[in-house]
Coordinates of C-alpha atoms in Angstrom, one line a residue:
M209 CA -16.0 -38.4 29.6
K210 CA -13.6 -39.2 31.8
D211 CA -13.3 -36.4 35.0
I212 CA -11.6 -33.3 33.6
D213 CA -9.7 -32.7 36.4
G214 CA -8.1 -36.3 36.1
I215 CA -7.2 -35.4 32.6
L216 CA -5.6 -32.6 33.3
D217 CA -3.8 -33.9 36.2
E218 CA -2.5 -36.9 34.0
A219 CA -1.6 -34.4 31.6
G220 CA 0.1 -32.4 34.3
L221 CA -1.3 -28.9 33.7
T222 CA -1.7 -27.3 37.4
N223 CA -2.3 -23.6 36.6
P224 CA -5.7 -23.3 38.6
H225 CA -6.8 -20.6 35.9
V226 CA -6.3 -22.6 32.9
R227 CA -8.1 -25.7 34.5
E228 CA -11.2 -23.8 35.2
Y229 CA -10.6 -22.2 31.6
V230 CA -11.0 -25.6 30.4
K231 CA -13.4 -26.6 32.0
E232 CA -15.9 -23.5 31.3
W233 CA -15.2 -24.3 28.0
A234 CA -15.5 -27.8 27.9
E235 CA -19.1 -27.3 29.4
I236 CA -20.1 -25.0 26.8
T237 CA -18.7 -26.5 23.3
Q238 CA -19.5 -30.3 25.0
P239 CA -16.6 -32.4 23.2
E240 CA -16.7 -36.1 23.5
R241 CA -13.1 -36.2 25.0
I242 CA -10.5 -33.6 26.3
E243 CA -6.7 -34.2 25.4
V244 CA -3.8 -31.8 26.6
V245 CA -1.3 -31.5 23.9
N246 CA 2.5 -30.9 24.0
A247 CA 5.3 -30.9 21.3
A248 CA 6.2 -34.3 22.1
D249 CA 3.1 -35.2 20.9
D250 CA 3.6 -34.5 17.5
D251 CA 4.5 -38.2 15.7
R252 CA 1.9 -39.8 17.7
L253 CA -1.0 -37.5 16.6
L254 CA 0.4 -37.5 13.2
A255 CA 0.4 -41.0 13.0
E256 CA -3.2 -41.0 14.1
S257 CA -4.4 -38.3 11.7
V258 CA -2.5 -40.2 8.8
E259 CA -4.4 -43.6 10.2
E260 CA -7.7 -42.1 10.2
G261 CA -7.1 -40.4 6.3
E262 CA -7.7 -36.5 7.9
I263 CA -4.1 -35.7 6.7
L264 CA -2.3 -37.6 4.0
P265 CA 1.7 -38.7 4.0
V266 CA 4.4 -37.0 1.3
K267 CA 6.8 -38.7 0.1
G268 CA 9.7 -37.8 2.8
G269 CA 8.4 -37.9 5.6
L270 CA 6.1 -34.7 5.1
Y271 CA 2.1 -34.6 5.3
Y272 CA -0.6 -33.4 2.9
S273 CA -4.2 -31.3 4.0
R274 CA -7.3 -30.2 2.2
S275 CA -9.5 -28.0 3.9
Y276 CA -13.2 -27.6 3.1
W277 CA -13.4 -25.7 -0.7
K278 CA -15.1 -23.0 1.0
D279 CA -12.5 -22.2 3.8
T280 CA -9.0 -21.6 2.4
A281 CA -8.3 -17.7 3.2
R282 CA -8.9 -15.3 6.0
S283 CA -11.9 -13.6 5.8
E284 CA -11.8 -9.9 6.4
E285 CA -15.4 -9.0 6.6
R286 CA -16.0 -11.6 9.3
T287 CA -13.1 -10.9 11.5
V288 CA -13.8 -8.3 14.7
V289 CA -12.2 -6.7 17.4
A290 CA -14.1 -6.2 20.4
T291 CA -13.7 -4.2 23.3
S292 CA -16.2 -2.8 25.9
D293 CA -15.4 1.3 25.1
P294 CA -17.2 2.3 22.0
K295 CA -14.2 5.0 21.6
E296 CA -11.8 2.4 20.6
K297 CA -13.8 1.7 17.0
G298 CA -11.1 2.8 14.2
V299 CA -11.5 2.8 10.2
Y300 CA -10.2 -0.9 9.9
N301 CA -10.7 -2.9 13.0
N302 CA -14.1 -3.9 12.4
W303 CA -15.3 -3.1 15.7
R304 CA -18.0 -5.0 17.7
D305 CA -19.3 -4.4 21.9
A306 CA -16.9 -7.0 23.6
Q307 CA -20.3 -8.4 25.3
E308 CA -23.0 -9.0 22.6
T309 CA -20.0 -10.4 20.9
V310 CA -19.0 -13.1 23.4
D311 CA -22.8 -14.0 23.3
V312 CA -23.2 -14.5 19.9
Q313 CA -20.2 -16.5 20.2
I314 CA -21.3 -18.7 23.1
K315 CA -24.9 -19.5 21.1
R316 CA -22.9 -20.6 18.4
M317 CA -20.3 -22.4 19.7
T318 CA -22.9 -24.2 22.3
G319 CA -22.7 -28.0 21.4
A320 CA -20.8 -27.6 18.5
S321 CA -18.1 -29.7 19.6
K322 CA -20.1 -32.8 20.2
G323 CA -18.3 -36.1 19.1
K324 CA -15.5 -34.4 18.9
T325 CA -11.8 -34.3 21.0
M326 CA -11.1 -30.6 22.8
Y327 CA -7.5 -30.4 22.2
V328 CA -5.5 -28.0 24.9
L329 CA -2.9 -26.3 23.5
P330 CA -0.7 -24.3 26.3
Y331 CA 1.9 -21.9 23.7
L332 CA 4.0 -19.2 24.0
M333 CA 4.6 -16.6 21.1
S334 CA 8.2 -15.8 22.0
P335 CA 11.6 -16.9 22.9
V336 CA 11.4 -18.2 26.5
G337 CA 12.4 -15.6 28.5
N338 CA 11.7 -12.3 26.6
P339 CA 11.1 -9.2 28.5
L340 CA 7.3 -9.7 26.4
E341 CA 6.6 -13.6 27.6
K342 CA 4.0 -12.0 29.8
Y343 CA 2.1 -11.3 26.6
A344 CA 3.1 -13.8 24.7
V345 CA 1.2 -17.0 26.4
G346 CA -2.0 -18.5 25.6
V347 CA -3.9 -21.4 25.6
E348 CA -5.8 -22.7 22.5
L349 CA -8.7 -24.5 22.8
T350 CA -9.5 -26.6 19.1
D351 CA -11.7 -29.2 18.3
S352 CA -9.1 -29.8 15.0
R353 CA -6.5 -32.1 14.9
T354 CA -5.1 -30.4 12.2
V355 CA -4.9 -27.3 13.6
V356 CA -3.2 -29.3 16.6
H357 CA -0.5 -30.2 13.4
H358 CA -0.1 -26.6 12.8
M359 CA 0.1 -24.9 16.1
I360 CA 2.9 -27.4 17.3
R361 CA 4.6 -25.9 13.9
M362 CA 4.1 -22.3 14.6
A363 CA 4.3 -21.9 18.2
R364 CA 5.9 -23.2 21.1
V365 CA 3.3 -25.6 22.8
G366 CA 3.6 -27.6 26.0
V367 CA 2.1 -27.0 29.5
E368 CA 5.8 -25.8 31.0
Y369 CA 4.5 -22.4 29.3
V370 CA 1.4 -22.0 31.9
N371 CA 2.4 -24.1 34.8
N372 CA 5.1 -21.4 36.6
L373 CA 3.2 -18.0 35.6
K374 CA 4.1 -14.9 37.6
E375 CA 0.3 -13.9 37.2
P376 CA -1.6 -17.3 36.7
D377 CA -4.4 -15.5 35.2
H378 CA -2.8 -13.8 32.4
F379 CA -2.6 -15.7 29.3
V380 CA -4.9 -15.2 26.0
R381 CA -8.0 -17.7 26.4
A382 CA -8.2 -18.6 22.9
V383 CA -11.3 -20.8 21.4
H384 CA -11.4 -22.2 18.5
V385 CA -14.6 -24.2 17.0
T386 CA -14.6 -25.4 13.3
G387 CA -18.3 -25.6 13.2
D388 CA -20.6 -27.6 10.4
L389 CA -18.5 -26.2 7.4
E390 CA -21.0 -27.2 4.8
N391 CA -23.6 -25.5 6.3
L392 CA -22.6 -22.0 7.5
G393 CA -23.5 -19.9 4.6
Q394 CA -20.2 -18.7 3.7
G395 CA -20.4 -15.1 1.6
T396 CA -24.5 -15.0 2.0
D397 CA -26.4 -13.0 3.9
D398 CA -26.8 -15.8 6.8
D399 CA -22.7 -16.2 6.9
Q400 CA -22.4 -18.4 10.4
R401 CA -18.8 -16.9 10.6
L402 CA -17.1 -14.9 13.2
F403 CA -13.7 -14.9 13.8
A404 CA -14.0 -12.5 17.0
T405 CA -10.6 -10.9 19.4
V406 CA -11.9 -9.9 22.5
A407 CA -9.3 -7.2 23.1
D408 CA -10.1 -5.8 26.1
R409 CA -10.8 -9.6 28.0
R410 CA -7.5 -10.9 26.0
T411 CA -10.1 -13.5 24.7
I412 CA -9.9 -15.1 20.9
L413 CA -13.4 -16.7 20.2
H414 CA -13.1 -18.4 16.5
F415 CA -16.2 -20.0 15.1
G416 CA -16.6 -21.3 11.4
S417 CA -13.4 -22.3 10.0
S418 CA -10.4 -24.9 10.3
Y419 CA -7.9 -22.7 8.2
G420 CA -5.1 -21.2 8.8
G421 CA -5.2 -17.7 10.6
N422 CA -9.1 -18.3 11.3
A423 CA -8.4 -21.2 13.4
L424 CA -4.1 -21.2 14.3
L425 CA -4.8 -18.6 17.3
G426 CA -1.9 -17.8 18.3
K427 CA -0.6 -16.7 15.2
I428 CA -2.7 -13.7 13.3
A429 CA -5.2 -13.4 16.1
H430 CA -3.1 -13.8 19.3
G431 CA 0.5 -12.5 17.5
L432 CA -0.9 -9.1 15.8
R433 CA -4.6 -8.7 16.9
Q434 CA -4.6 -9.2 20.5
A435 CA -0.4 -8.6 20.9
C436 CA -1.7 -5.1 18.9
Y437 CA -3.7 -3.8 21.4
D438 CA -1.6 -5.3 24.4
G439 CA 0.9 -3.5 23.3
W440 CA -1.1 0.1 23.0
D441 CA -2.8 -0.5 26.4
S442 CA 0.5 -1.4 28.2
K443 CA 2.1 1.4 26.2
E444 CA 5.2 -1.4 25.9
F445 CA 5.6 -2.3 22.6
L446 CA 4.6 -2.7 19.6
A447 CA 2.9 -5.7 17.0
E448 CA 3.3 -5.8 13.5
Q449 CA 3.2 -7.9 10.1
F450 CA 6.7 -7.4 9.6
M451 CA 9.5 -9.7 8.1
L452 CA 12.8 -9.1 10.5
I453 CA 16.4 -10.3 8.6
G454 CA 19.9 -10.0 9.8
I455 CA 22.7 -9.3 8.0
T456 CA 26.1 -9.4 8.4
D457 CA 29.5 -7.9 6.7
K458 CA 31.7 -10.9 7.5
E459 CA 34.7 -8.2 6.4
T460 CA 34.3 -5.9 9.6
G461 CA 32.1 -8.3 11.5
R462 CA 29.5 -5.5 11.6
R463 CA 25.9 -7.4 11.9
Y464 CA 22.4 -5.3 11.0
H465 CA 18.8 -6.0 11.6
I466 CA 16.1 -4.9 9.6
C467 CA 12.5 -5.0 10.0
G468 CA 9.4 -4.4 7.5
G469 CA 5.7 -4.4 6.4
F470 CA 4.7 -5.1 3.3
P471 CA 1.1 -5.5 1.7
S472 CA 0.6 -8.5 0.2
A473 CA 1.9 -9.8 -2.7
S474 CA 4.8 -7.2 -2.3
G475 CA 7.8 -9.8 -1.4
K476 CA 8.2 -9.8 1.9
T477 CA 8.6 -13.7 2.1
N478 CA 11.1 -13.5 -0.8
L479 CA 13.1 -11.1 1.4
A480 CA 13.0 -12.4 4.5
M481 CA 14.4 -15.6 3.2
M482 CA 16.5 -13.6 1.1
L483 CA 20.3 -15.1 0.1
P484 CA 23.2 -12.4 -0.9
P485 CA 23.5 -12.5 -5.3
D486 CA 26.4 -14.8 -5.5
A487 CA 29.0 -11.6 -6.8
L488 CA 28.5 -10.6 -2.9
G489 CA 28.4 -14.1 -1.4
D490 CA 31.9 -13.8 0.3
R491 CA 31.6 -11.0 2.4
Y492 CA 27.4 -10.7 3.0
Q493 CA 25.5 -13.2 5.2
V494 CA 21.8 -12.8 5.2
D495 CA 20.0 -14.8 8.1
F496 CA 16.3 -15.2 8.6
Y497 CA 14.2 -14.4 11.7
G498 CA 10.8 -14.4 10.6
D499 CA 8.5 -13.6 7.3
D500 CA 5.4 -12.5 8.9
I501 CA 5.5 -11.3 12.3
A502 CA 7.7 -9.2 14.8
W503 CA 7.3 -7.1 18.1
L504 CA 9.1 -4.1 18.6
W505 CA 10.1 -2.6 22.2
V506 CA 13.0 -0.3 23.6
N507 CA 15.5 -1.6 26.1
P508 CA 15.5 0.3 29.1
E509 CA 19.1 -0.5 30.0
D510 CA 20.5 0.6 26.4
G511 CA 18.0 2.7 25.4
K512 CA 17.5 1.1 21.8
L513 CA 14.8 -0.6 19.9
Y514 CA 14.6 -4.5 19.8
G515 CA 13.2 -7.0 17.8
M516 CA 11.4 -10.5 18.1
N517 CA 9.6 -12.6 15.8
P518 CA 6.8 -14.3 18.1
E519 CA 6.3 -17.3 15.8
F520 CA 7.9 -20.6 16.1
G521 CA 7.6 -21.5 12.8
A522 CA 6.7 -20.0 8.9
F523 CA 3.3 -20.3 7.1
G524 CA 4.0 -19.4 3.6
V525 CA 2.3 -18.8 0.5
A526 CA 3.3 -22.4 -2.0
K527 CA 2.2 -20.8 -4.8
D528 CA 5.1 -19.5 -7.1
T529 CA 8.0 -20.8 -4.7
N530 CA 10.2 -22.7 -6.2
E531 CA 14.1 -22.8 -6.4
V532 CA 15.1 -20.0 -8.3
T533 CA 12.2 -17.6 -6.9
N534 CA 12.9 -18.5 -3.1
P535 CA 15.7 -21.6 -3.0
T536 CA 15.5 -21.0 1.2
A537 CA 11.8 -22.1 1.2
M538 CA 12.2 -25.0 -0.9
E539 CA 14.8 -26.2 1.4
S540 CA 12.6 -25.4 4.5
I541 CA 10.1 -28.0 2.8
A542 CA 12.4 -30.8 2.1
P543 CA 12.5 -34.2 2.6
G544 CA 12.4 -34.8 6.7
T545 CA 11.5 -31.6 7.8
K546 CA 7.8 -32.9 8.5
V547 CA 6.3 -29.7 6.8
L548 CA 2.9 -30.0 6.8
F549 CA 0.8 -28.5 2.7
T550 CA -2.6 -27.1 2.9
N551 CA -4.7 -27.1 -0.3
V552 CA -2.1 -27.9 -3.0
A553 CA -2.2 -30.9 -5.7
Y554 CA -1.4 -34.1 -4.1
N555 CA -0.8 -37.7 -6.1
E556 CA -2.6 -40.3 -4.2
K557 CA 0.0 -43.1 -6.2
T558 CA 3.0 -41.3 -6.1
Q559 CA 2.6 -39.3 -2.7
E560 CA 3.9 -35.9 -4.4
V561 CA 2.7 -32.6 -4.3
W562 CA 2.8 -30.0 -6.8
W563 CA 1.6 -26.0 -6.9
E564 CA 1.4 -23.9 -10.0
G565 CA 4.7 -22.4 -10.0
L566 CA 6.7 -25.0 -8.5
T567 CA 7.7 -26.1 -12.4
P568 CA 6.7 -24.1 -15.7
E569 CA 4.4 -26.9 -16.2
P570 CA 2.2 -29.4 -14.6
P571 CA 3.2 -32.9 -14.2
A572 CA 2.8 -34.4 -17.7
D573 CA 1.8 -37.3 -16.2
V574 CA -1.8 -36.6 -14.5
D575 CA -2.6 -40.1 -13.1
G576 CA -3.0 -40.0 -9.7
W577 CA -3.2 -36.5 -9.1
I578 CA -6.2 -34.4 -7.3
D579 CA -6.3 -31.0 -7.4
W580 CA -7.4 -28.8 -4.2
K581 CA -10.8 -29.2 -4.3
G582 CA -10.3 -33.2 -3.8
N583 CA -11.0 -33.8 -7.8
R584 CA -9.1 -35.8 -10.3
I585 CA -7.5 -34.1 -12.4
A586 CA -7.8 -37.2 -15.0
D587 CA -11.5 -36.7 -14.8
R588 CA -11.2 -33.3 -16.4
P589 CA -11.7 -32.9 -20.2
V590 CA -8.2 -33.0 -21.6
E591 CA -8.4 -29.6 -22.8
N592 CA -8.5 -28.4 -18.8
Q593 CA -6.0 -31.0 -17.3
R594 CA -3.2 -28.7 -18.2
S595 CA -4.4 -25.6 -19.8
G596 CA -2.7 -23.1 -17.1
A597 CA -5.6 -21.1 -16.8
K598 CA -6.8 -19.6 -13.9
E599 CA -10.3 -21.8 -13.4
D600 CA -7.9 -24.9 -14.0
A601 CA -5.6 -24.3 -11.4
W602 CA -4.5 -27.6 -9.8
A603 CA -3.5 -25.9 -6.4
H604 CA -5.7 -23.0 -4.7
P605 CA -3.8 -19.7 -5.4
N606 CA -3.5 -19.1 -1.0
S607 CA -2.1 -23.3 -0.8
R608 CA 0.1 -23.1 1.9
F609 CA 3.3 -25.1 3.3
T610 CA 3.8 -24.7 7.6
T611 CA 7.5 -25.6 8.9
T612 CA 9.6 -24.9 11.6
L613 CA 11.7 -21.8 11.8
A614 CA 14.5 -24.5 12.4
N615 CA 14.4 -26.6 9.0
V616 CA 14.8 -22.5 7.3
P617 CA 18.6 -23.1 6.4
N618 CA 19.5 -19.9 7.0
V619 CA 17.7 -19.3 10.0
A620 CA 19.3 -17.0 12.5
E621 CA 21.5 -18.7 15.2
D622 CA 20.5 -16.6 17.7
F623 CA 16.5 -16.9 16.9
E624 CA 15.7 -17.9 20.6
R625 CA 17.7 -15.2 22.1
P626 CA 15.5 -13.8 24.7
E627 CA 16.7 -10.3 24.9
G628 CA 15.7 -10.2 21.0
V629 CA 17.9 -8.1 18.5
P630 CA 18.6 -4.3 18.6
I631 CA 16.8 -3.3 15.1
D632 CA 18.7 -0.5 12.9
A633 CA 16.4 0.1 9.8
I634 CA 12.7 0.1 9.4
I635 CA 11.7 -0.4 5.7
F636 CA 8.2 -0.2 4.1
G637 CA 7.3 -1.8 0.5
G638 CA 4.9 -1.6 -1.8
R639 CA 4.6 -2.2 -5.1
A640 CA 4.1 0.5 -7.6
R641 CA 4.9 0.5 -11.4
D642 CA 6.4 3.8 -12.0
R643 CA 6.5 6.4 -9.3
E644 CA 8.1 4.6 -6.2
P645 CA 12.1 4.8 -6.7
L646 CA 14.1 1.5 -5.8
I647 CA 14.7 2.7 -2.2
R648 CA 14.3 6.1 -0.7
A649 CA 15.7 7.1 3.2
L650 CA 13.5 9.0 5.1
R651 CA 14.6 11.9 7.5
S652 CA 12.9 11.5 10.7
I653 CA 11.0 9.8 13.3
P654 CA 7.4 11.2 12.4
E655 CA 8.2 10.9 8.4
G656 CA 8.9 7.5 8.6
V657 CA 5.5 6.8 10.4
Y658 CA 4.0 9.0 7.8
D659 CA 5.4 6.8 5.3
G660 CA 4.2 3.7 6.9
L661 CA 0.5 5.2 7.3
T662 CA 0.5 5.6 3.7
L663 CA 1.8 2.5 2.3
G664 CA -0.1 0.4 -0.2
A665 CA 0.1 -2.1 -3.3
E666 CA -1.4 -0.5 -6.6
A667 CA -4.5 -2.2 -7.8
T668 CA -4.5 -3.6 -11.3
F669 CA -6.1 -1.9 -13.9
A670 CA -8.3 -5.7 -14.4
A671 CA -9.0 -5.8 -11.2
E672 CA -9.9 -2.5 -10.1
G673 CA -9.9 0.0 -13.2
K674 CA -7.7 2.5 -11.4
E675 CA -4.2 1.8 -13.0
G676 CA -1.5 3.5 -10.5
V677 CA -3.7 4.0 -7.3
L678 CA -2.6 2.4 -4.4
R679 CA -4.9 0.4 -2.1
Y680 CA -3.8 1.7 1.3
D681 CA -2.2 -0.7 4.1
P682 CA -1.1 1.3 6.8
M683 CA 2.4 -0.2 8.0
S684 CA 1.0 -3.7 6.1
M685 CA -1.5 -4.0 9.4
R686 CA -4.9 -3.2 7.7
P687 CA -6.3 -6.4 8.5
F688 CA -4.9 -6.7 11.5
M689 CA -5.2 -2.9 13.5
A690 CA -6.8 -3.4 16.9
Y691 CA -7.6 -0.2 17.8
P692 CA -8.1 3.4 16.2
E693 CA -5.8 4.5 13.5
G694 CA -4.7 7.9 15.0
E695 CA -4.3 6.3 18.4
Y696 CA -2.2 4.0 16.5
A697 CA 0.2 6.7 14.8
A698 CA 0.8 7.9 18.3
H699 CA 2.3 4.5 19.8
W700 CA 4.6 4.6 17.3
L701 CA 6.1 8.1 17.6
R702 CA 6.0 7.4 21.5
I703 CA 7.7 3.9 21.1
I704 CA 10.0 4.5 18.6
G705 CA 10.6 7.7 20.4
A706 CA 11.9 6.6 23.2
A707 CA 15.2 4.6 21.7
K708 CA 18.1 6.6 22.1
E709 CA 19.5 5.5 19.1
T710 CA 16.7 5.5 16.2
P711 CA 16.3 3.1 13.3
I712 CA 16.6 4.7 9.9
F713 CA 13.6 4.3 8.3
A714 CA 13.4 3.7 4.4
H715 CA 10.5 2.7 1.8
V716 CA 11.4 0.3 -0.9
N717 CA 10.1 -0.9 -4.3
W718 CA 11.2 -3.6 -6.4
F719 CA 8.4 -3.6 -8.5
Q720 CA 9.0 -1.1 -11.1
R721 CA 8.1 -2.1 -14.8
D722 CA 9.0 -0.2 -18.2
E723 CA 6.6 0.5 -21.0
D724 CA 6.9 -3.0 -22.5
G725 CA 5.8 -4.4 -18.6
R726 CA 9.6 -5.6 -17.9
Y727 CA 10.3 -5.5 -14.7
I728 CA 13.6 -3.1 -14.5
W729 CA 15.2 -4.2 -11.0
P730 CA 15.5 -8.0 -10.9
G731 CA 14.5 -8.5 -7.0
Y732 CA 15.3 -11.4 -5.3
R733 CA 18.8 -11.5 -4.1
D734 CA 19.5 -8.5 -5.5
N735 CA 17.5 -6.3 -2.8
L736 CA 20.6 -6.8 -0.8
R737 CA 21.9 -4.1 -2.5
A738 CA 19.6 -1.6 -1.8
L739 CA 19.3 -2.6 2.0
L740 CA 23.5 -2.6 2.0
W741 CA 23.1 1.4 0.7
L742 CA 20.3 1.8 3.7
M743 CA 23.1 1.0 6.7
D744 CA 25.8 2.7 4.6
L745 CA 23.7 5.9 4.7
K746 CA 23.1 5.5 8.3
E747 CA 26.7 4.9 9.3
G748 CA 28.0 8.1 7.4
R749 CA 29.6 5.9 4.3
A750 CA 27.1 7.2 1.9
E751 CA 25.6 10.8 1.2
G752 CA 23.0 10.0 -1.0
Q753 CA 20.7 12.9 -3.2
E754 CA 18.4 15.0 -1.7
T755 CA 14.6 14.3 -3.0
P756 CA 10.8 15.9 -1.9
V757 CA 10.0 12.1 -0.7
G758 CA 13.4 11.6 1.0
I759 CA 17.1 10.3 0.2
L760 CA 17.7 8.4 -2.9
P761 CA 21.3 6.7 -3.8
R762 CA 23.8 7.8 -6.0
Q763 CA 24.4 5.6 -8.6
E764 CA 27.8 5.1 -7.7
E765 CA 27.2 4.1 -4.2
L766 CA 25.2 1.1 -4.7
N767 CA 27.5 -1.7 -4.8
L768 CA 26.0 -3.3 -8.3
E769 CA 29.3 -5.9 -8.4
G770 CA 28.3 -8.9 -10.7
M771 CA 25.0 -6.9 -12.0
D772 CA 24.5 -6.3 -15.3
I773 CA 21.7 -3.2 -15.3
A774 CA 21.7 -1.1 -18.4
Q775 CA 22.0 2.3 -17.2
E776 CA 18.3 3.2 -18.6
D777 CA 17.2 1.1 -16.3
L778 CA 19.4 2.6 -13.2
D779 CA 18.3 6.1 -13.7
Q780 CA 14.7 5.0 -14.4
L781 CA 14.7 3.2 -10.7
L782 CA 16.4 6.4 -9.1
Y783 CA 13.4 8.9 -10.9
I784 CA 11.2 10.8 -9.1
D785 CA 8.4 11.7 -11.5
E786 CA 7.0 15.1 -9.5
K787 CA 4.1 14.9 -11.8
K788 CA 2.6 11.4 -10.4
W789 CA 3.6 12.0 -7.0
L790 CA 1.8 15.1 -6.5
A791 CA -1.2 12.8 -7.2
E792 CA -0.5 10.6 -5.0
M793 CA 0.1 13.5 -2.7
E794 CA -3.7 14.2 -2.6
R795 CA -4.8 10.6 -2.3
R796 CA -2.9 10.6 0.7
E797 CA -4.2 13.2 2.3
E798 CA -8.0 11.8 1.3
H799 CA -6.7 8.9 2.8
L800 CA -5.3 10.5 6.3
E801 CA -8.1 12.7 6.7
Q802 CA -10.4 9.5 7.6
F803 CA -8.3 8.9 11.2
D804 CA -9.2 10.6 13.7
G805 CA -6.8 11.9 16.1
L806 CA -4.1 12.0 14.0
P807 CA -1.0 13.4 15.8
E808 CA 0.0 16.6 14.1
E809 CA 3.7 15.1 13.4
I810 CA 2.2 13.2 10.8
W811 CA 0.5 16.3 9.2
E812 CA 3.7 18.4 9.7
A813 CA 5.5 15.2 7.6
H814 CA 3.0 15.4 4.9
R815 CA 2.9 19.5 4.5
D816 CA 6.8 19.2 4.3
V817 CA 6.8 16.8 1.3
L818 CA 4.5 19.3 -0.3
K819 CA 6.3 22.1 0.8
K820 CA 9.7 20.3 -0.7
F821 CA 8.1 19.6 -4.2
E822 CA 7.1 23.4 -3.7
E823 CA 10.5 24.4 -3.4
N824 CA 12.4 22.0 -5.8

């Protein structure tokens, strides 16, 4: 290998601390080559990957990749947060000792990149000039060129983000080593994979994957876990798995910004990419800021809560994405966008891609199609080629598309605004069949934080045998929590409580069903109607109706223009079932009791809801 200093000099990487970090890990992982990457290298690297068969071309200037079949999703049980203080162990953060974890990872990573290229990716997880920029700088070292393609789409990449730091040593050190994927014992007692965020050292060490959040270290590991810890440690900000949208009333000129957390499969991406329903399109505009992460802080100059999406792209789930469910997403992956698909079905002859839900049925002609494991559909028994059965899926259910924010057709014009945007509302949305109303606004910061801590989605009867019971996912951060939950709640109260203008909190549920299993709210574009009511309530144009669990809309306060909905459905959408809610309150108490040091304000909010039921 050439002299490392010469390589870094040629690349224009001047930060001495970054250079030392690169040398240190090159000695450990022992790559054959080192290459410093800037965003401008994307086209060249794509051409190299296609030429070597690492990725495949999709017609229209798009690309397709396939990960190892045992490496297709995040692995929560193999993901840890390590620090030097055992008191930072929480219920969900899979706490480990920092030094022990570093030692284990160094042992696994030693020599593991032999024969490969170490790609050096200096990156920024924020708009340039953002108040939290110092926490957003990182340098990922990876031995996977496919990871480089994803990172260029998901983060701002280039040496300019590290060369002139005010604190040259203040950047996240993120090391990704793929490992021998076929011999890592995935899912066995001898599983060698480990994805560690050593939070108090601002170091990320991931070994044993080349997929998604396991490998794109700027995204989940930095953008959520490390940032979550940094925000708490600095007492400056919150880093949450939140979507962020803007809503403009073109009649009044008023603009609102709403962020919020949703557990998996609860409609977060579809809401983030929502367009107004046709009947409201002339008056309202909805802008996309982000579908997965938001950092929140109080601006000391005006005292308002601000937010921004630290990501530069979207890593969307392909399954069930189509022109009806999410036309915005479909436009963001259109020809010319250079989107990278992962683990969808691919046609080697026509260079097309397909996934379940893109069209009602798979392509009629199976010639040339290969599934997410790389097997030819035509080689299957005829009855398994287009059966629609789960076991015969063409694409993996967690198949993805990676595209830049600039490709999203309704991306906000100011998504790169350094100051971020003022937050008017924070919403939480679970998935509940019949207990949660369409929307309920919350009366105070403690009640809002309490609601977020008890957020969840119902388990399915088939999967869990507990229909109607939530799998709790506090603030939708269960897999990403970096420090104890009691401290987490206190930090939320501190940050939001410091704002002079408090955003309104609310809980939404798009998934109520009737006795026949039919969804009684159409969802998708019509979800805007509930959010417009929330803004009306916040600004005094609506009063709502008080219930023990929050303020619900009066039916006449909802803007239902152009919507055909039965009266009995509307009644059900705004109904509180006291019996089911009291049963839920018992489960909430049990859930919260597992968190040490939970602030008394949270318990007061819990007791206040119970008291209101007693008085009701």
